[in-house]
Amino acid sequence: MTTRVGIEAFGFYVPHLYLSLDTLAERQGSDPAKFSRGIGQEKIALPAHDEDVVTLGAEAARPVIERCGTDGIDTLLFATESGVDQSKSAGIFAHALLGLPANCRNVELKQACYSATAALQLACGHVMRKPRARVLIIAADVARYDRGSSGEPTQGCGAVAMLVSAVPRIVEIEPVSGCYTEDIMDFWRPNYRRTPLVDGRFSALRYLHGLVRSWTDYQAGGGRPYGEFAQFCYHLPFSRMAEKGHGHLARQAGAEADMTRCRPGMVYSRQVGNCYAASLYLALISALENTRDDLAGRPVGLFSYGSGAVSEFFSAIVQPGYRDNLPADRHRKLLRARTEVTYETYLDLRDIPDPQDGGTALIRPAARGRYRLEKIDDHKRHYVDTGR
Ligand code: HMG
């Protein structure tokens, strides 16, 4: 019997603070329409000082664990490019907060925004070999750019958790995929920098190039024809990028670009901003929760891009009953119940605790979730489960 493999459960988390892009436009003296229409974004999700990829990731995973339990989870893959330590995986902190079994491998993966796709493909391979195993993937990032830079309006943060197993209740991942790697400097962050360096317009061109090359490789490997896909989900540095990608791919495939086949995937991202590794999977959740038609049994095309650069095009089949397995109301409530911050608070939130001398930084409680960074002391991060 062949093993089917895919996503059994999804969780998504965004912190409760955001900056409106209208506020940023006003302070920068830009036309707000440049952000709302030109790049297609409305809000920048912001972490409080006691939130980081560990707490965001654990929050995203908690409902998954509550729903599906921990049985069989023998691997945790943590995908991020905003890790909290150069050696220790953020996944080990998350593993402890979530109470996962000790007989679990645990590793952090990095390749800009692409790493969660690598995690997903590795997880699928593992489950094929060991069908009773389940893999927890956490993709979490905080996207911060320099103030006044072209990337600033595309900032954001968030986390997606996916449980990969041989019981794919939401989507089954198909085995064909197309990949493309090229050595370029479009967006990168040297170890000594807090914010990335970015050649913005060049990066957008390489994104489109990677899309064509990975699509071509996907087709060469026996992938589905363009017309079969019910929806397309793209990595979303900002939502206009997906619209451009969608038009570009349609031209490549000799088809008409039907924007109704990519817009449902953009709904949540407009409210969150770029969340790097989590962004494509936030798009998939958004497409599943915001497409009115029943997608059961239908294929969805997925395009993953991580600067530097790696691209991958692959596909998933939406499973019967998928809606019953998605916490759509919870996700919508999370996005609605947020607080807008002033520009001054936004600046304060950028000034994250950084006791490089090994001193103690006690962090004021602000997170609304269950997990928080309580302090950094003697160069060690201390997380707490508030039990909320
Ligand atoms: P920019 O250069 O300031 O913007 O920032 P622009 O001048 O190119 O304008 C953007 C769009 O707004 C244009 O539309 C303008 O016409 C329009 P387009 O011609 O592209 O269709 N516009 C307006 N529309 C309405 N009313 C107005 C108005 N004014 C202008 N008044 C840039 C754009 C992409 C450079 C910037 O957002 C940036 O640097 N972003 C960061 C890098 C990025 O997101 N790159 C995307 C591809 S790379 C990627 O996805 C990887 C990444 O996620 C990282 C990772 O992998 O880890 C970033």
Coordinates of C-alpha atoms and ligand atoms in Angstrom, one line a residue:
M1 CA 0.0 0.0 0.0
T2 CA 1.4 3.5 -0.8
T3 CA 1.7 5.9 2.0
R4 CA -0.1 9.2 1.5
V5 CA 1.7 12.1 3.2
G6 CA 0.8 15.7 3.9
I7 CA -0.5 18.2 6.5
E8 CA -2.7 16.8 9.2
A9 CA -3.1 20.0 11.1
F10 CA -2.2 23.7 10.8
G11 CA -1.9 26.5 13.3
F12 CA -1.0 30.2 12.8
Y13 CA -0.1 32.9 15.3
V14 CA 0.4 36.7 15.0
P15 CA 1.0 38.9 18.0
H16 CA -1.5 41.5 19.1
L17 CA 0.2 44.7 18.0
Y18 CA 0.4 46.2 14.6
L19 CA 1.4 49.5 12.9
S20 CA -1.0 50.7 10.2
L21 CA 0.8 51.5 6.9
D22 CA -1.2 54.7 6.7
T23 CA 0.7 55.8 9.8
L24 CA 4.0 54.9 8.3
A25 CA 3.1 56.7 5.0
E26 CA 2.2 59.8 6.9
R27 CA 5.5 59.8 8.8
Q28 CA 7.5 59.1 5.7
G29 CA 5.6 61.7 3.6
S30 CA 4.6 59.0 1.1
D31 CA 1.2 58.5 -0.6
P32 CA -0.7 55.8 1.4
A33 CA -1.9 54.3 -1.9
K34 CA 1.7 53.4 -2.7
F35 CA 1.5 50.9 0.2
S36 CA -2.2 49.8 0.0
R37 CA -2.2 49.5 -3.8
G38 CA 1.4 49.6 -5.0
I39 CA 2.7 46.9 -2.7
G40 CA -0.7 45.7 -1.5
Q41 CA -0.2 45.8 2.3
E42 CA -2.2 47.3 5.1
K43 CA -0.6 46.4 8.4
I44 CA 2.8 45.5 9.9
A45 CA 2.4 42.8 12.7
L46 CA 4.8 43.7 15.5
P47 CA 6.2 41.5 18.4
A48 CA 6.2 42.9 21.9
H49 CA 9.6 42.8 23.7
D50 CA 8.7 39.6 25.3
E51 CA 7.9 37.8 22.0
D52 CA 10.3 36.3 19.5
V53 CA 10.3 33.4 17.1
V54 CA 10.3 30.9 20.0
T55 CA 7.1 32.3 21.6
L56 CA 5.4 32.9 18.3
G57 CA 6.2 29.4 17.1
A58 CA 5.1 27.8 20.3
E59 CA 1.8 29.8 20.2
A60 CA 1.2 28.6 16.6
A61 CA 1.9 25.0 17.6
R62 CA -0.1 24.9 20.8
P63 CA -3.6 24.4 19.2
V64 CA -2.1 21.7 16.9
I65 CA -0.8 19.8 19.9
E66 CA -4.0 20.3 21.8
R67 CA -6.0 19.0 18.9
C68 CA -3.8 16.1 17.7
G69 CA -1.7 15.2 20.8
T70 CA 2.0 14.4 20.8
D71 CA 1.9 10.7 19.9
G72 CA 4.4 9.7 17.2
I73 CA 6.0 13.2 17.0
D74 CA 9.6 12.1 16.6
T75 CA 11.0 15.2 14.9
L76 CA 10.7 19.0 15.3
L77 CA 11.9 21.1 12.4
F78 CA 12.1 24.8 13.2
A79 CA 12.4 27.0 10.1
T80 CA 13.5 30.6 10.6
E81 CA 16.0 33.3 9.6
S82 CA 15.5 35.2 12.8
G83 CA 16.8 32.6 15.2
V84 CA 17.7 33.6 18.8
D85 CA 21.0 31.8 19.0
Q86 CA 23.8 31.0 16.5
S87 CA 24.2 27.4 17.9
K88 CA 21.1 26.2 19.8
S89 CA 17.9 25.6 17.8
A90 CA 14.9 27.7 18.6
G91 CA 13.1 24.4 18.4
I92 CA 14.6 23.2 21.7
F93 CA 13.0 26.1 23.6
A94 CA 9.7 25.4 21.8
H95 CA 10.0 21.7 22.5
A96 CA 10.2 22.4 26.2
L97 CA 7.3 25.0 26.2
L98 CA 5.1 22.5 24.3
G99 CA 5.9 19.5 26.5
L100 CA 6.9 17.3 23.5
P101 CA 8.4 13.8 24.1
A102 CA 12.1 13.7 24.8
N103 CA 12.7 11.0 22.1
C104 CA 12.4 13.7 19.4
R105 CA 15.0 15.0 17.1
N106 CA 15.2 18.8 16.9
V107 CA 16.9 21.1 14.4
E108 CA 16.7 24.6 13.1
L109 CA 16.8 25.1 9.3
K110 CA 17.8 28.3 7.5
Q111 CA 17.7 29.4 3.8
A112 CA 15.9 32.8 3.9
C113 CA 12.2 32.4 3.3
Y114 CA 12.6 29.0 1.7
S115 CA 13.5 26.9 4.8
A116 CA 9.9 25.8 5.8
T117 CA 9.6 24.2 2.3
A118 CA 12.8 22.3 2.8
A119 CA 11.4 21.2 6.2
L120 CA 8.2 20.1 4.6
Q121 CA 9.9 18.0 1.9
L122 CA 12.3 16.4 4.5
A123 CA 9.3 15.7 6.7
C124 CA 7.4 14.0 3.8
G125 CA 10.4 11.8 3.1
H126 CA 10.7 10.8 6.8
V127 CA 7.0 9.9 7.0
M128 CA 7.2 7.9 3.8
R129 CA 10.0 5.8 5.4
K130 CA 8.3 5.6 8.8
P131 CA 4.5 6.0 8.3
R132 CA 3.7 6.0 12.0
A133 CA 5.9 9.0 12.6
R134 CA 4.7 12.6 12.7
V135 CA 6.8 15.6 12.2
L136 CA 6.1 19.0 13.7
I137 CA 7.2 21.9 11.6
I138 CA 7.3 25.4 13.0
A139 CA 8.0 28.3 10.7
A140 CA 8.4 31.6 12.4
D141 CA 10.1 34.9 11.6
V142 CA 10.3 38.6 12.5
A143 CA 10.9 40.7 9.4
R144 CA 12.7 44.0 10.3
Y145 CA 14.3 46.4 7.8
D146 CA 16.2 49.6 8.3
R147 CA 14.1 52.7 9.0
G148 CA 13.4 54.7 5.9
S149 CA 14.4 51.8 3.6
S150 CA 12.3 50.5 0.8
G151 CA 11.7 47.3 2.7
E152 CA 10.3 49.0 5.8
P153 CA 6.6 48.9 4.7
T154 CA 7.0 45.2 4.0
Q155 CA 7.9 44.3 7.6
G156 CA 5.8 41.9 9.6
C157 CA 6.0 38.8 11.8
G158 CA 4.2 35.6 12.5
A159 CA 4.4 31.8 12.8
V160 CA 2.8 28.8 11.2
A161 CA 2.9 25.3 12.7
M162 CA 2.2 22.2 10.5
L163 CA 1.9 18.6 11.6
V164 CA 3.1 16.3 8.8
S165 CA 1.9 12.7 8.9
A166 CA 0.4 9.8 6.9
V167 CA -3.0 11.1 7.8
P168 CA -3.2 14.2 5.7
R169 CA -6.5 15.7 6.8
I170 CA -5.9 19.1 5.2
V171 CA -3.7 18.6 2.1
E172 CA -1.7 15.8 0.7
I173 CA 1.7 16.8 -0.7
E174 CA 2.4 15.4 -4.2
P175 CA 5.8 14.0 -4.9
V176 CA 6.7 16.0 -8.0
S177 CA 8.4 19.3 -7.4
G178 CA 10.7 21.7 -9.4
C179 CA 13.7 23.4 -7.8
Y180 CA 16.1 26.1 -8.8
T181 CA 19.2 27.4 -6.9
E182 CA 21.3 30.4 -8.0
D183 CA 24.1 32.2 -6.1
I184 CA 22.9 35.9 -5.9
M185 CA 23.0 38.7 -3.4
D186 CA 19.4 40.0 -3.5
F187 CA 18.7 40.0 0.2
W188 CA 21.1 38.8 3.0
R189 CA 22.0 39.5 6.6
P190 CA 25.6 39.1 7.7
N191 CA 26.0 37.7 11.3
Y192 CA 26.9 41.2 12.7
R193 CA 23.7 42.8 11.5
R194 CA 20.2 43.0 13.0
T195 CA 18.6 44.0 9.7
P196 CA 19.1 42.6 6.2
L197 CA 20.8 44.3 3.3
V198 CA 18.5 44.2 0.3
D199 CA 18.6 45.1 -3.4
G200 CA 14.8 45.3 -3.5
R201 CA 14.1 45.7 -7.2
F202 CA 16.7 43.1 -8.2
S203 CA 15.2 40.7 -5.6
A204 CA 11.7 41.1 -7.2
L205 CA 13.2 40.2 -10.6
R206 CA 15.0 37.1 -9.3
Y207 CA 11.8 36.0 -7.6
L208 CA 10.1 36.0 -11.0
H209 CA 13.1 34.3 -12.6
G210 CA 13.1 31.6 -9.8
L211 CA 9.3 31.1 -10.4
V212 CA 9.8 30.4 -14.1
R213 CA 12.8 28.1 -13.6
S214 CA 11.2 26.0 -10.8
W215 CA 7.9 25.8 -12.8
T216 CA 9.9 24.6 -15.8
D217 CA 11.7 22.0 -13.7
Y218 CA 8.3 21.0 -12.2
Q219 CA 6.9 20.5 -15.7
A220 CA 10.0 18.5 -16.8
G221 CA 9.4 16.2 -13.8
G222 CA 5.9 15.4 -14.9
G223 CA 4.0 18.1 -13.0
R224 CA 0.4 19.0 -13.5
P225 CA -0.6 21.4 -16.3
Y226 CA -1.3 25.0 -15.3
G227 CA -5.1 24.8 -16.0
E228 CA -5.6 22.1 -13.4
F229 CA -4.8 24.2 -10.4
A230 CA -7.8 25.5 -8.4
Q231 CA -5.6 28.0 -6.5
F232 CA -2.0 29.2 -6.5
C233 CA -0.2 30.2 -3.3
Y234 CA 3.0 32.2 -3.5
H235 CA 5.7 33.3 -1.1
L236 CA 4.4 36.7 0.0
P237 CA 7.1 39.4 0.7
F238 CA 4.1 41.7 -0.1
S239 CA 0.9 40.8 -1.8
R240 CA 1.5 42.7 -5.1
M241 CA 4.5 40.4 -5.6
A242 CA 2.2 37.4 -5.8
E243 CA 0.0 39.2 -8.3
K244 CA 3.0 39.9 -10.5
G245 CA 4.2 36.3 -10.1
H246 CA 0.8 35.0 -11.0
G247 CA 0.7 37.1 -14.2
H248 CA 4.2 36.1 -15.1
L249 CA 3.5 32.4 -14.6
A250 CA 0.3 32.5 -16.6
R251 CA 2.3 34.1 -19.5
Q252 CA 4.9 31.4 -19.2
A253 CA 2.2 28.7 -19.3
G254 CA 0.5 30.4 -22.3
A255 CA -2.7 31.0 -20.2
E256 CA -4.9 33.9 -19.0
A257 CA -4.0 35.2 -15.5
D258 CA -7.1 34.7 -13.5
M259 CA -6.5 36.7 -10.3
T260 CA -9.3 34.9 -8.4
R261 CA -7.0 31.9 -8.3
C262 CA -4.4 33.7 -6.2
R263 CA -6.2 36.5 -4.2
P264 CA -7.7 34.3 -1.5
G265 CA -4.1 33.4 -0.5
M266 CA -3.2 37.0 0.0
V267 CA -6.0 38.0 2.4
Y268 CA -4.1 37.3 5.7
S269 CA -0.7 38.5 4.5
R270 CA -2.1 42.0 3.8
Q271 CA -2.9 42.2 7.5
V272 CA 0.4 40.7 8.8
G273 CA 3.3 41.6 6.4
N274 CA 6.2 39.5 5.5
C275 CA 6.8 36.6 7.9
Y276 CA 9.6 35.1 5.8
A277 CA 9.6 31.3 6.3
A278 CA 6.0 31.2 7.4
S279 CA 4.7 33.4 4.6
L280 CA 3.9 30.7 1.9
Y281 CA 2.2 28.6 4.5
L282 CA 0.2 31.6 5.8
A283 CA -0.8 32.0 2.1
L284 CA -1.9 28.4 2.0
I285 CA -4.0 28.7 5.2
S286 CA -5.4 31.9 3.8
A287 CA -6.4 30.3 0.5
L288 CA -8.1 27.4 2.2
E289 CA -10.0 29.6 4.6
N290 CA -10.9 32.3 2.2
T291 CA -11.8 30.5 -1.0
R292 CA -15.6 30.2 -1.1
D293 CA -15.7 27.2 -3.5
D294 CA -15.2 23.8 -2.0
L295 CA -11.6 22.9 -2.8
A296 CA -11.8 19.3 -1.7
G297 CA -10.1 17.0 -4.2
R298 CA -8.6 19.9 -6.1
P299 CA -4.8 20.7 -6.6
V300 CA -3.2 23.9 -5.3
G301 CA 0.1 25.1 -6.7
L302 CA 2.7 26.4 -4.2
F303 CA 5.7 28.6 -5.0
S304 CA 8.4 29.0 -2.4
Y305 CA 11.2 31.5 -2.7
G306 CA 14.1 32.3 -0.4
S307 CA 16.6 35.0 -1.3
G308 CA 20.1 34.0 -2.0
A309 CA 18.4 32.1 -3.8
V310 CA 16.3 28.9 -3.8
S311 CA 13.0 28.4 -5.5
E312 CA 10.6 25.5 -5.5
F313 CA 7.3 24.8 -7.2
F314 CA 5.2 21.9 -6.0
S315 CA 1.6 20.9 -5.5
A316 CA -0.9 19.7 -2.8
I317 CA -4.3 18.1 -3.1
V318 CA -6.9 19.5 -0.8
Q319 CA -8.6 16.8 1.3
P320 CA -12.3 16.1 1.8
G321 CA -13.4 17.6 5.2
Y322 CA -10.5 20.1 5.2
R323 CA -12.7 22.9 6.5
D324 CA -13.5 20.9 9.6
N325 CA -9.8 20.6 10.4
L326 CA -8.9 24.3 10.0
P327 CA -9.5 26.7 12.9
A328 CA -10.6 29.5 10.6
D329 CA -12.7 31.3 13.2
R330 CA -9.7 31.3 15.6
H331 CA -7.4 32.8 12.9
R332 CA -9.9 35.5 12.0
K333 CA -10.4 36.4 15.6
L334 CA -6.7 36.6 16.2
L335 CA -6.3 39.1 13.3
R336 CA -9.3 41.2 14.4
A337 CA -8.5 41.4 18.1
R338 CA -5.3 43.3 17.6
T339 CA -4.2 46.8 18.9
E340 CA -2.9 49.5 16.6
V341 CA 0.2 51.2 17.9
T342 CA 1.4 54.8 17.5
Y343 CA 4.6 55.5 15.4
E344 CA 6.4 56.3 18.7
T345 CA 5.5 52.8 20.1
Y346 CA 6.6 51.3 16.9
L347 CA 10.0 52.9 17.3
D348 CA 10.2 51.7 20.9
L349 CA 9.3 48.1 19.9
R350 CA 12.3 48.1 17.5
D351 CA 14.6 48.7 20.4
I352 CA 14.7 45.1 21.5
P353 CA 16.5 44.0 24.8
D354 CA 20.1 43.3 24.1
P355 CA 22.2 42.8 27.2
Q356 CA 25.5 42.0 25.4
D357 CA 27.5 42.5 28.6
G358 CA 25.9 39.5 30.2
G359 CA 23.7 41.6 32.5
T360 CA 20.1 40.9 33.4
A361 CA 17.3 42.3 31.3
L362 CA 13.9 41.7 32.9
I363 CA 11.3 42.0 30.2
R364 CA 8.0 43.8 31.0
P365 CA 5.0 41.5 30.4
A366 CA 3.2 42.5 27.2
A367 CA 2.5 39.4 25.2
R368 CA -1.1 38.3 25.1
G369 CA -0.3 34.7 24.4
R370 CA 0.6 31.9 26.8
Y371 CA 4.3 32.0 26.3
R372 CA 6.7 34.8 26.9
L373 CA 10.4 35.7 27.1
E374 CA 10.7 36.6 30.8
K375 CA 14.4 37.7 30.9
I376 CA 17.8 37.5 29.4
D377 CA 20.4 36.8 32.1
D378 CA 24.0 35.8 31.8
H379 CA 23.5 35.5 28.0
K380 CA 20.7 33.0 28.5
R381 CA 17.1 33.4 27.4
H382 CA 14.4 32.4 29.9
Y383 CA 11.0 31.6 28.6
V384 CA 7.9 31.0 30.7
D385 CA 4.6 29.3 30.2
T386 CA 2.0 31.6 31.9
G387 CA -0.6 28.8 31.6
R388 CA -3.1 31.3 30.1
Ligands
HMG1 P1 10.0 50.7 -3.8 O1 11.2 50.7 -4.8 O2 10.0 51.8 -2.8 O3 8.6 50.8 -4.6 O4 9.8 49.4 -3.1 P2 8.4 51.1 -6.2 O5 8.7 52.5 -6.5 O6 8.9 50.0 -7.0 O7 6.8 51.0 -6.1 C1 6.1 49.8 -5.7 C2 4.8 49.8 -6.5 O8 4.0 50.8 -6.0 C3 5.0 50.1 -8.0 O9 4.1 49.3 -8.7 C4 4.6 51.5 -8.2 O10 4.1 51.9 -9.5 C5 3.5 51.6 -7.1 P3 4.6 48.3 -9.9 O11 5.2 49.2 -10.9 O12 5.7 47.5 -9.3 O13 3.4 47.5 -10.3 N1 3.2 52.9 -6.6 C6 2.0 53.4 -6.4 N2 0.8 52.8 -6.5 C7 -0.3 53.6 -6.2 N3 -0.2 54.9 -5.7 C8 1.0 55.5 -5.6 C9 2.1 54.7 -5.9 N4 3.5 55.0 -5.9 C10 4.1 53.9 -6.3 N5 1.0 56.7 -5.2 C11 10.6 47.1 -3.2 C12 9.6 48.1 -3.7 C13 10.2 45.7 -3.7 C14 12.0 47.5 -3.7 C15 10.6 47.1 -1.7 O14 9.3 46.8 -1.2 C16 11.6 46.3 -1.0 O15 12.8 46.6 -1.0 N6 11.1 45.2 -0.4 C17 12.0 44.2 0.3 C18 12.5 43.1 -0.6 C19 11.4 42.3 -1.2 O16 10.4 42.2 -0.6 N7 11.7 41.7 -2.3 C20 10.7 40.8 -2.9 C21 11.3 39.6 -3.7 S1 12.6 38.8 -2.7 C22 11.7 37.9 -1.5 O17 10.6 37.7 -1.7 C23 12.5 37.3 -0.4 C24 12.3 38.0 0.9 O18 11.0 37.6 1.4 C25 13.4 37.6 1.9 C26 13.7 36.1 2.1 O19 13.8 35.3 1.2 O20 14.1 35.9 3.3 C27 12.3 39.5 0.8

